[in-house]
CSV table of C-alpha atoms and ligand atoms in Angstrom, one decimal:
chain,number,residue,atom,x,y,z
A,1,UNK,CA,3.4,5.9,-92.4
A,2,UNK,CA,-0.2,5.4,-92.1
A,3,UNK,CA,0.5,1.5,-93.3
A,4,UNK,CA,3.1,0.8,-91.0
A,5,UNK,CA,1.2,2.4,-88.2
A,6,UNK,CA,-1.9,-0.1,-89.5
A,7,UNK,CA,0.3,-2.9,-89.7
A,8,UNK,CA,1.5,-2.2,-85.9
A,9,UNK,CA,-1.7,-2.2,-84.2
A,10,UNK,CA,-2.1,-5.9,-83.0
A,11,UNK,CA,1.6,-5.6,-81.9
A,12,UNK,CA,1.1,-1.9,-79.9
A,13,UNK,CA,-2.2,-3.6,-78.8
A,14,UNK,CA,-0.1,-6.4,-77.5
A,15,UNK,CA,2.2,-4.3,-75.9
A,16,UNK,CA,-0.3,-2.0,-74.4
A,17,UNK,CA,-2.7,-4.9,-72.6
A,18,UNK,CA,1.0,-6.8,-71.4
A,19,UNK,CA,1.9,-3.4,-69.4
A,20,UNK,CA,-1.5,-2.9,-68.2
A,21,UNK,CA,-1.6,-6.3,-66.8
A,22,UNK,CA,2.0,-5.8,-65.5
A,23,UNK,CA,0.8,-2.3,-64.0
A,24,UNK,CA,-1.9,-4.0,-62.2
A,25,UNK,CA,-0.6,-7.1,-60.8
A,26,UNK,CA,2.1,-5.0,-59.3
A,27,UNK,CA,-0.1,-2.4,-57.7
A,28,UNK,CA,-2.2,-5.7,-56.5
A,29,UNK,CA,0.5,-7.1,-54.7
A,30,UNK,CA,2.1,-3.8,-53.5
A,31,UNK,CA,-1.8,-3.3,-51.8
A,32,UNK,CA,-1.2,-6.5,-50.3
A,33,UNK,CA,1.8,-5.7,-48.4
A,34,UNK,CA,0.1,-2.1,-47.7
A,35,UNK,CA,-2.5,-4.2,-45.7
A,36,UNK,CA,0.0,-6.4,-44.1
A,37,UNK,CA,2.3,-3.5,-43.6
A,38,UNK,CA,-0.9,-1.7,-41.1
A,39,UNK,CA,-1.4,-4.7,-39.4
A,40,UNK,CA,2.4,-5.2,-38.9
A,41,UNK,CA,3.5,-4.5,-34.9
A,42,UNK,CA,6.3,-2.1,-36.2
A,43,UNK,CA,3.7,-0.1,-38.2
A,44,UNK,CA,1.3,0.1,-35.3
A,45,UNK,CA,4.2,1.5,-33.1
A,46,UNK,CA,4.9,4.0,-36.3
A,47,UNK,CA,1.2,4.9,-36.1
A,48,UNK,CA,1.3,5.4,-32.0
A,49,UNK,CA,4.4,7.4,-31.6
A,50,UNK,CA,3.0,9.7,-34.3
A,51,UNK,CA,-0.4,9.5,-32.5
A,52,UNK,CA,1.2,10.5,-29.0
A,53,UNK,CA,4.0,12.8,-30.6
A,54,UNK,CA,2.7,15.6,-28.3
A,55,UNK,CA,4.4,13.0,-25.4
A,56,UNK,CA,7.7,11.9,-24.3
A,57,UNK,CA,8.5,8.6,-25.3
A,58,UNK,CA,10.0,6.6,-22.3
A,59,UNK,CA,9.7,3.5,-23.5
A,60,UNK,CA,10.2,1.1,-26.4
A,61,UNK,CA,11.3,-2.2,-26.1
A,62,UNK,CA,10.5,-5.5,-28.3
A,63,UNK,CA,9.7,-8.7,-26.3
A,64,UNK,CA,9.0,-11.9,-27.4
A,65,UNK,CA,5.6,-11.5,-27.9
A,66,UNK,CA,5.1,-7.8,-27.9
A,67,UNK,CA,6.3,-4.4,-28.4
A,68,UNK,CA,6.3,-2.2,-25.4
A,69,UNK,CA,5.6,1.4,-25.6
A,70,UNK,CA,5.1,3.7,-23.1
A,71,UNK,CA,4.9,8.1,-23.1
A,72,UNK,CA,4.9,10.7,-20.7
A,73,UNK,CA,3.0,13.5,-20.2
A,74,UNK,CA,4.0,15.5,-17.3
A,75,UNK,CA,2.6,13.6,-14.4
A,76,UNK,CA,0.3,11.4,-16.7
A,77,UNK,CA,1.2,7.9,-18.2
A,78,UNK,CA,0.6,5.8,-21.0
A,79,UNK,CA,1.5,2.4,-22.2
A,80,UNK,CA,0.8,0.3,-25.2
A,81,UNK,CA,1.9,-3.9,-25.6
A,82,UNK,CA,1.0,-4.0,-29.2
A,83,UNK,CA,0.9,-7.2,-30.5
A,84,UNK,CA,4.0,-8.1,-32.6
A,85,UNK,CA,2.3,-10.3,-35.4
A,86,UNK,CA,-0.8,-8.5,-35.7
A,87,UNK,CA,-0.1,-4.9,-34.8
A,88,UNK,CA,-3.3,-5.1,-31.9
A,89,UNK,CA,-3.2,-3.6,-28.7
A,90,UNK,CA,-3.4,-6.1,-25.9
A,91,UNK,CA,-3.7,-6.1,-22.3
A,92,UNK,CA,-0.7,-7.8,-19.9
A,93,UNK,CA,-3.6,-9.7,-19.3
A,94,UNK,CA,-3.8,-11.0,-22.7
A,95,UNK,CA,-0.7,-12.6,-22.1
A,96,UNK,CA,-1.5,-14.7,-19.3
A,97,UNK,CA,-1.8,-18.6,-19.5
A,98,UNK,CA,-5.6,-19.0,-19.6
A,99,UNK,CA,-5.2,-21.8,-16.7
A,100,UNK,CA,-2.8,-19.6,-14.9
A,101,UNK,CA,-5.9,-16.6,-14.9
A,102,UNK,CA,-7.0,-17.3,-11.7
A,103,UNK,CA,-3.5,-18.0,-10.2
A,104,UNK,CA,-2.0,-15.0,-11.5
A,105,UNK,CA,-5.2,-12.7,-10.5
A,106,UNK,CA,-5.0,-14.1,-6.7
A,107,UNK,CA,-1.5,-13.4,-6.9
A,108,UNK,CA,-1.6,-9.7,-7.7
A,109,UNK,CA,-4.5,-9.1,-5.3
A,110,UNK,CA,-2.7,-11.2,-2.1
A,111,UNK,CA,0.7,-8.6,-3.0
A,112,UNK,CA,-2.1,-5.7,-2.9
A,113,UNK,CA,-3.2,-6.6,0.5
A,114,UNK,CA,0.6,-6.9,1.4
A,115,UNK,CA,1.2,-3.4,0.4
A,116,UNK,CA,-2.3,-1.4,0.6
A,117,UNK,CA,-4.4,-1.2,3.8
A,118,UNK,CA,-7.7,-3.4,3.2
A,119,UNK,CA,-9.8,-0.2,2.2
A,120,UNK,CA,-7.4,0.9,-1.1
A,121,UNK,CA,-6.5,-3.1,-1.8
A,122,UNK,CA,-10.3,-4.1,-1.6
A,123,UNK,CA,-10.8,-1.4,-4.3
A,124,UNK,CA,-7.9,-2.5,-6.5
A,125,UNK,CA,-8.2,-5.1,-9.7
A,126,UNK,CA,-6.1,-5.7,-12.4
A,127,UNK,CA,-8.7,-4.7,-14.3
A,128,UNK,CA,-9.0,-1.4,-13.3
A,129,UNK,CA,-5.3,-0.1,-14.1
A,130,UNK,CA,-5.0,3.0,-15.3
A,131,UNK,CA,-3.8,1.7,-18.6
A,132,UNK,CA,-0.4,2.6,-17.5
A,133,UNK,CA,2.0,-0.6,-16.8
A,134,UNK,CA,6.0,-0.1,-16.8
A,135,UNK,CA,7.1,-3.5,-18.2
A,136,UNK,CA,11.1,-3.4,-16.8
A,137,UNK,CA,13.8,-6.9,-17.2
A,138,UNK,CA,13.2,-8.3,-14.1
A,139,UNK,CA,9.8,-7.1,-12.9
A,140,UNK,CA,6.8,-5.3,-13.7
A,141,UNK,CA,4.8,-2.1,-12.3
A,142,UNK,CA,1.0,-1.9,-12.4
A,143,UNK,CA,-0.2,1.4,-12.0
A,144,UNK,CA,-3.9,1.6,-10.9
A,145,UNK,CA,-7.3,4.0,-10.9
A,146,UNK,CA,-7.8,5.8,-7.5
A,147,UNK,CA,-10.8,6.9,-8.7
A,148,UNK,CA,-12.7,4.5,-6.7
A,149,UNK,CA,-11.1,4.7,-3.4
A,150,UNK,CA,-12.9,5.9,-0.3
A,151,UNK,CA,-11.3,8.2,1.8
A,152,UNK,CA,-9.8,9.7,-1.5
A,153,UNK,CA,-5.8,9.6,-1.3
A,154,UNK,CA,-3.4,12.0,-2.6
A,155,UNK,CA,-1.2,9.2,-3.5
A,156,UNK,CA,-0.2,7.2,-6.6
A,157,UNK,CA,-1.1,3.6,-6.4
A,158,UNK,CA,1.1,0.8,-7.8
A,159,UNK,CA,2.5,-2.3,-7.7
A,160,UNK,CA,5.8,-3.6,-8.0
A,161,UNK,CA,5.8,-7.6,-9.4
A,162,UNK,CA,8.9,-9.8,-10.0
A,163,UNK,CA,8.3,-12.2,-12.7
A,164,UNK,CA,9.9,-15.1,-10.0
A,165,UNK,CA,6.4,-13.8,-8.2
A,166,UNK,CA,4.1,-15.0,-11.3
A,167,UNK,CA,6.5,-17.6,-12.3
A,168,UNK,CA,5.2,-19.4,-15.5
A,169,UNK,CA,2.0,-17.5,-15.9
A,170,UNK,CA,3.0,-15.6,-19.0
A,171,UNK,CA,3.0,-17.0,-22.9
A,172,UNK,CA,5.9,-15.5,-23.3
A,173,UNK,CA,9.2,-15.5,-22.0
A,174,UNK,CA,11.4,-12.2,-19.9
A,175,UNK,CA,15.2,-12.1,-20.7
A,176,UNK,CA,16.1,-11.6,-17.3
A,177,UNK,CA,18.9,-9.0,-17.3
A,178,UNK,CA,21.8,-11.0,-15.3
A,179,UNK,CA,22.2,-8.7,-12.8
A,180,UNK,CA,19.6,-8.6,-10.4
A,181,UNK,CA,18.7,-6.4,-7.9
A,182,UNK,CA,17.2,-8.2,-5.0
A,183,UNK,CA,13.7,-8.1,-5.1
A,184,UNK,CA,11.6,-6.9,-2.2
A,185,UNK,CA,8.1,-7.6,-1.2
A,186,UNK,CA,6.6,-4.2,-0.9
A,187,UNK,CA,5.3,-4.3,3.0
A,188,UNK,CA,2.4,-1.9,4.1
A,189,UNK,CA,4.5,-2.1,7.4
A,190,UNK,CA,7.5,-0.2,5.9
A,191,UNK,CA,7.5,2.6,7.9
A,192,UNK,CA,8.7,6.1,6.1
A,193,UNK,CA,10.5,9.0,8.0
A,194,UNK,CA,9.2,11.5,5.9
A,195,UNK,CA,5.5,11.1,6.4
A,196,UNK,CA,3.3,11.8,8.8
A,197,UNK,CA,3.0,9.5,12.7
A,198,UNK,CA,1.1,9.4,14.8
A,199,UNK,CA,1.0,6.8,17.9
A,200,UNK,CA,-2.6,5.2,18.9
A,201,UNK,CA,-3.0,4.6,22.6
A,202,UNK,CA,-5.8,2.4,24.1
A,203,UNK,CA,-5.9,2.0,28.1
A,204,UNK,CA,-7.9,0.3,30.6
A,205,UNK,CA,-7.2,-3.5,28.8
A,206,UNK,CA,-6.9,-6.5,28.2
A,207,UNK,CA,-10.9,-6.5,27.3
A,208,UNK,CA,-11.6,-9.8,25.7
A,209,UNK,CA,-13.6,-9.1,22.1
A,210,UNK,CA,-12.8,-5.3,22.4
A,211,UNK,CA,-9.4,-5.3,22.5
A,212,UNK,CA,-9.3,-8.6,19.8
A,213,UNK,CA,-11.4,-6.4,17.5
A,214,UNK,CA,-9.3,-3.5,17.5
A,215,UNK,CA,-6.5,-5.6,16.6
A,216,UNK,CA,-8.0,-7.0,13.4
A,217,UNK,CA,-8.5,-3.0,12.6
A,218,UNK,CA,-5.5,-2.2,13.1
A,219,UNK,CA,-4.4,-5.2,11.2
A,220,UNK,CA,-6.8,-4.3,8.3
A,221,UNK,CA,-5.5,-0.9,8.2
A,222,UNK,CA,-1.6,-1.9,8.2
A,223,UNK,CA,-1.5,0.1,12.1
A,224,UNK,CA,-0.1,-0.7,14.8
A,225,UNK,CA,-0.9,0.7,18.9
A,226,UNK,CA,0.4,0.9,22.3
A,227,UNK,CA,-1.9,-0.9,24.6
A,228,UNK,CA,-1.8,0.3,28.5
A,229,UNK,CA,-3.3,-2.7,30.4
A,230,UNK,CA,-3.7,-3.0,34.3
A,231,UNK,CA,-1.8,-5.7,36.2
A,232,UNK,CA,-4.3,-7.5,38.3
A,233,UNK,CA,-6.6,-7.9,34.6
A,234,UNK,CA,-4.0,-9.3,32.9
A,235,UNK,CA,-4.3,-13.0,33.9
A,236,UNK,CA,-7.7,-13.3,32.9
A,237,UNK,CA,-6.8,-11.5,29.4
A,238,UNK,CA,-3.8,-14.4,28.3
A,239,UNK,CA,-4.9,-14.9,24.8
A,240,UNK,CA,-5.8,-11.4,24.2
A,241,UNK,CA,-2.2,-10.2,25.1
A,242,UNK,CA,-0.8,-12.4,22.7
A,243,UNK,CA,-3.1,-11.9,20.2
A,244,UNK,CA,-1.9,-8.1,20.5
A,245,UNK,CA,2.1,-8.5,20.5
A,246,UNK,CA,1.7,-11.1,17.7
A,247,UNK,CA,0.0,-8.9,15.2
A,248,UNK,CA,2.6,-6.0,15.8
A,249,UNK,CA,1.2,-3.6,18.6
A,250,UNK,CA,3.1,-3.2,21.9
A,251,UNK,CA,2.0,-3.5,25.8
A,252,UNK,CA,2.5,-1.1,28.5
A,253,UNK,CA,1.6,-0.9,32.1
A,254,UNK,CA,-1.5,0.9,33.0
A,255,UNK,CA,-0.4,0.2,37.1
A,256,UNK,CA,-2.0,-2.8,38.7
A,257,UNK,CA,-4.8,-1.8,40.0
A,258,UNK,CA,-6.0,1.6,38.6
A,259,UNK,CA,-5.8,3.7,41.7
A,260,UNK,CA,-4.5,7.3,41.5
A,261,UNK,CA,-0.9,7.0,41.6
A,262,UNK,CA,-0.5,10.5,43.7
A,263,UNK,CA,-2.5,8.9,46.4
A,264,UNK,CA,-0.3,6.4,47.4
A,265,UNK,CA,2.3,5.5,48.7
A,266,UNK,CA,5.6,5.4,46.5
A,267,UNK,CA,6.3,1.8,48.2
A,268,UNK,CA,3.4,0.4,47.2
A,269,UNK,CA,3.2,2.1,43.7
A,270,UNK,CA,6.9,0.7,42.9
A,271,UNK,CA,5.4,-3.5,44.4
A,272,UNK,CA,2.0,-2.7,42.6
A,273,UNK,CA,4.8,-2.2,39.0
A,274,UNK,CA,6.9,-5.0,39.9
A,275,UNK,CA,3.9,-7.4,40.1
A,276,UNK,CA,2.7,-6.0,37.0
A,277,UNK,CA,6.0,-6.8,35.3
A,278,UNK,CA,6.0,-10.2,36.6
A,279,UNK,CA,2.9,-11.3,35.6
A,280,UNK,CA,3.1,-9.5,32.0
A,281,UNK,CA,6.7,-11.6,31.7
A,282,UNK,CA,5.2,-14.7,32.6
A,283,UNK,CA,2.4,-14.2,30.1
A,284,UNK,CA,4.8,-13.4,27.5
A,285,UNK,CA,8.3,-13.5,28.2
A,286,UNK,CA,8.8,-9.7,27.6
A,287,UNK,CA,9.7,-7.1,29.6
A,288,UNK,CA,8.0,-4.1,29.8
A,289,UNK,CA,9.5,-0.7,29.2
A,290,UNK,CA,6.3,1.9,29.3
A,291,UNK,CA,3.7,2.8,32.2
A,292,UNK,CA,0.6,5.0,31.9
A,293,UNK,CA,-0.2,6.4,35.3
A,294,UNK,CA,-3.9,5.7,35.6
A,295,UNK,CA,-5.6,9.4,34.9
A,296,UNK,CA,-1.8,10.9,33.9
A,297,UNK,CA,-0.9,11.1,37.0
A,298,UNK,CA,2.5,11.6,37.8
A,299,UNK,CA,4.6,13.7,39.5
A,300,UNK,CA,8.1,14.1,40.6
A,301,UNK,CA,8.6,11.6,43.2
A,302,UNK,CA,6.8,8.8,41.2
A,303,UNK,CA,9.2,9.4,38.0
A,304,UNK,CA,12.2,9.3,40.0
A,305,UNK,CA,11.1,6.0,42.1
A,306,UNK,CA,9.7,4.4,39.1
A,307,UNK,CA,11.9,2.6,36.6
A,308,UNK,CA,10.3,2.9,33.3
A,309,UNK,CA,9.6,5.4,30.9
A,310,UNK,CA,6.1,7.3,31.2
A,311,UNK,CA,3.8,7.8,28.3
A,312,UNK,CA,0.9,10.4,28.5
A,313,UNK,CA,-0.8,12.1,25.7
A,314,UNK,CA,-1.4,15.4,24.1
A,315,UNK,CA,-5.0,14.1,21.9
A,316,UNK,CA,-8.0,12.7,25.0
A,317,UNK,CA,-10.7,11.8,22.6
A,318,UNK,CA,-12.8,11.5,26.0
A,319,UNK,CA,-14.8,8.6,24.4
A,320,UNK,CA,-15.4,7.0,27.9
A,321,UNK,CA,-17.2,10.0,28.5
A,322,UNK,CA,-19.2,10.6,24.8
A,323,UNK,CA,-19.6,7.1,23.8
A,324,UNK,CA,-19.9,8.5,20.7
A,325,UNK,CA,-18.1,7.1,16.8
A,326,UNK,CA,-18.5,10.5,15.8
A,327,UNK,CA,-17.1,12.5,18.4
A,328,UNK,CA,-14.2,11.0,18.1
A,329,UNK,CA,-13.7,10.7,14.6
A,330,UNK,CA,-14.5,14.1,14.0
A,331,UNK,CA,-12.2,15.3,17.2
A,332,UNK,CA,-9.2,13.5,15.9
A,333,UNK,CA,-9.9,14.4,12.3
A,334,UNK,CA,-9.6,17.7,13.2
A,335,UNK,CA,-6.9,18.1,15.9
A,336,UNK,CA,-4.0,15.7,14.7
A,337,UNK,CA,-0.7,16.4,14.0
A,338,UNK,CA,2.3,14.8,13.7
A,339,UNK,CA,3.8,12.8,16.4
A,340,UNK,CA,1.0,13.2,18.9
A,341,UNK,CA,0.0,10.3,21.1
A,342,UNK,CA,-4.0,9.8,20.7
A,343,UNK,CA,-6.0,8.1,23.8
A,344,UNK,CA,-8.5,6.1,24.1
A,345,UNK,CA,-10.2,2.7,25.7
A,346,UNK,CA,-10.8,-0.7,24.7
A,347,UNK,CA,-14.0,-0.8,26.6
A,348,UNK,CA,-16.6,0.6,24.5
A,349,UNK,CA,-18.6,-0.5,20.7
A,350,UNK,CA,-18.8,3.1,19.8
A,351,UNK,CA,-14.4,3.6,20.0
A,352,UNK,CA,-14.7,0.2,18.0
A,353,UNK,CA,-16.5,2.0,15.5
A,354,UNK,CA,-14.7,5.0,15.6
A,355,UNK,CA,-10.9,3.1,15.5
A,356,UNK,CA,-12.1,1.8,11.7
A,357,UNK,CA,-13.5,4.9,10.0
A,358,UNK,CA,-10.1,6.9,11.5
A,359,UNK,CA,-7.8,4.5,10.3
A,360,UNK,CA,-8.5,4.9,6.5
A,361,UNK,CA,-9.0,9.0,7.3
A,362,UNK,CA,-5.7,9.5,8.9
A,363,UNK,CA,-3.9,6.8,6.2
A,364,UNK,CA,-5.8,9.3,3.9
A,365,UNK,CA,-4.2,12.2,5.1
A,366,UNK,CA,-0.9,10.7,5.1
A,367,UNK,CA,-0.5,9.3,8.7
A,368,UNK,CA,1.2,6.5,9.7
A,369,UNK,CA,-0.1,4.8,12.6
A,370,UNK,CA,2.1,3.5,14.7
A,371,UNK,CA,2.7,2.0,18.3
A,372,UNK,CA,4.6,4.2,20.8
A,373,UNK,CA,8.4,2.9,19.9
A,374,UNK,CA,8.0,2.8,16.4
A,375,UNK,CA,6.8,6.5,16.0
A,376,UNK,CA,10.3,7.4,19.0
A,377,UNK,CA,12.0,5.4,16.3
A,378,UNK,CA,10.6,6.9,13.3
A,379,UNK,CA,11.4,10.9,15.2
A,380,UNK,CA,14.8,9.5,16.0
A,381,UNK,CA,14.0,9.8,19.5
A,382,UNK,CA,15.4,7.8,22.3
A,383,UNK,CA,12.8,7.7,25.2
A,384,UNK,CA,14.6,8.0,28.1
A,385,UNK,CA,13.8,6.5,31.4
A,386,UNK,CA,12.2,8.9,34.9
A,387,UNK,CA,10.8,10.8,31.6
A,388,UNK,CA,7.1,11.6,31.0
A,389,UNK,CA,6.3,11.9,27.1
A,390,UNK,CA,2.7,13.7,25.8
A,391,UNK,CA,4.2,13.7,22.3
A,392,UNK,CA,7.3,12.5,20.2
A,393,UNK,CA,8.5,14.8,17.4
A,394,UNK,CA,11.6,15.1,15.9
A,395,UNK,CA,14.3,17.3,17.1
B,401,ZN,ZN1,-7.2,4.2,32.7
């Protein structure tokens, strides 16, 4: 035994050092493909699902050059684009032509300042997402922060983009789905019926760099108004009318020459209209449908003499008498409701100043603000004429 055993130690030895080797090439190149397995895009999507298995996953799609996850917690979203080759979490931004960059960036912030009044879209980058993007067939969502937005809003912000919209700029390419649903330039303009309106009133125009600078505020703010203007200014005030109707906001008549309607008489209140009308239609081809009474002023024998439909209002700021961005602010701020008709005047800095902190308050709060017919239109009211309105709500 002990000889044969002697005899077979080169051979066991032999044996012995061929399996080790064997034993650790293998576990060498299983390592290998250990490390190559982790850095794999499957195994990082493995590693995420089990790292966010406390979430819903709503998402999980493989692109060309990524793999798409995204979870849901309740109200709060994540998403991941994990690289495919290398398993590393990129941004969308990552996949962005670096000589489209610039293009693509302008892109997203000019369809920001289509949707979002200027105060929200200033605040908005696609760098500041909230690490949340919903990458669909034909178009993508950016969800951003609204951390940093003043007035605070209750809303979600977001931001619908085609891929037609950012044609090119991607390395890699979307499978469009064949069927597609036409895509739709999300419009700060939209009006909704379930929200909030109110309708913004300024009298006592056309005034020049006043009226033009509420305009741009409104503009800014994705608003519209009404603006009551007196007959026998108009002609001096051309551009400013068309500035207003161009950018959205409506004209009524403010009378033609300010007096108190109740003191005169009904003849000459129904001529001073008509002259209004005419010069107003020469100006801009329109008719127009609304009158202010100077002061409200109206009573039954002016209504039935006067064809048009009279607009008063239920919210006087009074800033001809306080001249002050506060009072108003703060007396809006705290009085509004829906579908009342705000006054005020195009005459003074301090309503300036007061039209462009309100705006972002009352979008804030959930108002829409709108000229006089859109806010009938969103209360499905039809303003009838002989009829004086202080407010428009729904039925
Ligand atoms: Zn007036």
């Amino acid at each position: 035994m002990r000889e044969v055993n002697i005899k077979l130690i080169p051979a066991l030895f032999l044996i012995f050092a061929l399996i080790a080797l064997l034993f650790f090439s293998s576990k060498k190149e299983s390592m290998v493909l250990a490390l190559n397995g982790k850095k794999d895009g499957e195994a990082a999507v493995l590693e995420l699902i089990d790292e966010n298995r406390d979430k819903e996953l709503i998402h999980n799609k493989k692109y060309e050059a990524f793999i798409y996850l995204a979870f849901q917690k309740e109200e709060v979203f994540t998403s991941y684009l994990i690289d495919k080759k290398t398993g590393e979490k990129k941004d969308l931004m990552d996949y962005v032509k670096t000589e489209k960059r610039e293009e693509f960036t302008k892109k997203i912030k000019d369809l920001l300042y289509l949707k979002y009044p200027k105060f929200i879209a200033d605040a908005l980058n696609i760098e500041n997402v909230n690490r949340f993007y919903q990458i669909l067939d034909n178009e993508f969502i950016i969800h951003f922060d609204k951390q940093k937005i003043n007035p605070s809003i209750e809303e979600n912000l977001f931001l619908r983009v085609d891929y037609n919209e950012v044609k090119d700029c991607f390395t890699f390419k979307i499978s469009q789905t064949e069927e597609k649903n036409e895509y739709v330039v999300e419009n700060g303009y939209d009006r909704d019926k379930n929200k909030k309106a109110v309708a913004l009133t300024f009298d006592d125009g056309p005034n020049g760099e006043k009226t033009n600078k509420i305009v741009d505020i409104l503009e800014q703010n994705k608003a519209h108004a009404t603006f009551f203007m007196v007959g026998n200014r108009m002609e001096y005030g051309k551009e400013t009318i068309l500035n207003v109707l161009n950018k959205g906001n409506e004209i009524g008549s403010h009378s033609y020459n300010h007096k108190n309607m109740k003191r005169m008489k009904i003849a000459d209140i129904v001529s001073g209209e008509e002259k209004t009308k005419e010069i107003f239609y020469t100006i801009t081809g329109k008719e127009l449908i609304y009158t202010r009474p100077p002061y409200g002023n109206v009573n039954q024998k002016i209504k039935e003499n006067l064809d048009t439909i009279f607009i008063n209002w239920n919210l006087d700021t009074e800033d001809w008498l306080h001249r002050n961005k506060d009072h108003i602010v703060n007396y809006v701020m705290e009085n509004v409701s829906d579908g009342d008709i705000i006054l005020m005047h195009d005459l003074y800095d301090s309503t300036v100043e007061a039209v462009e902190e309100l705006l972002p308050k009352l979008y804030a709060e959930g108002y829409q603000v709108v000229s006089i017919s859109e806010l009938a239109n969103l209360k499905g009211k039809n303003l009838e004429m002989h009829s004086v309105y202080r407010s428009i709500e729904s039925n």
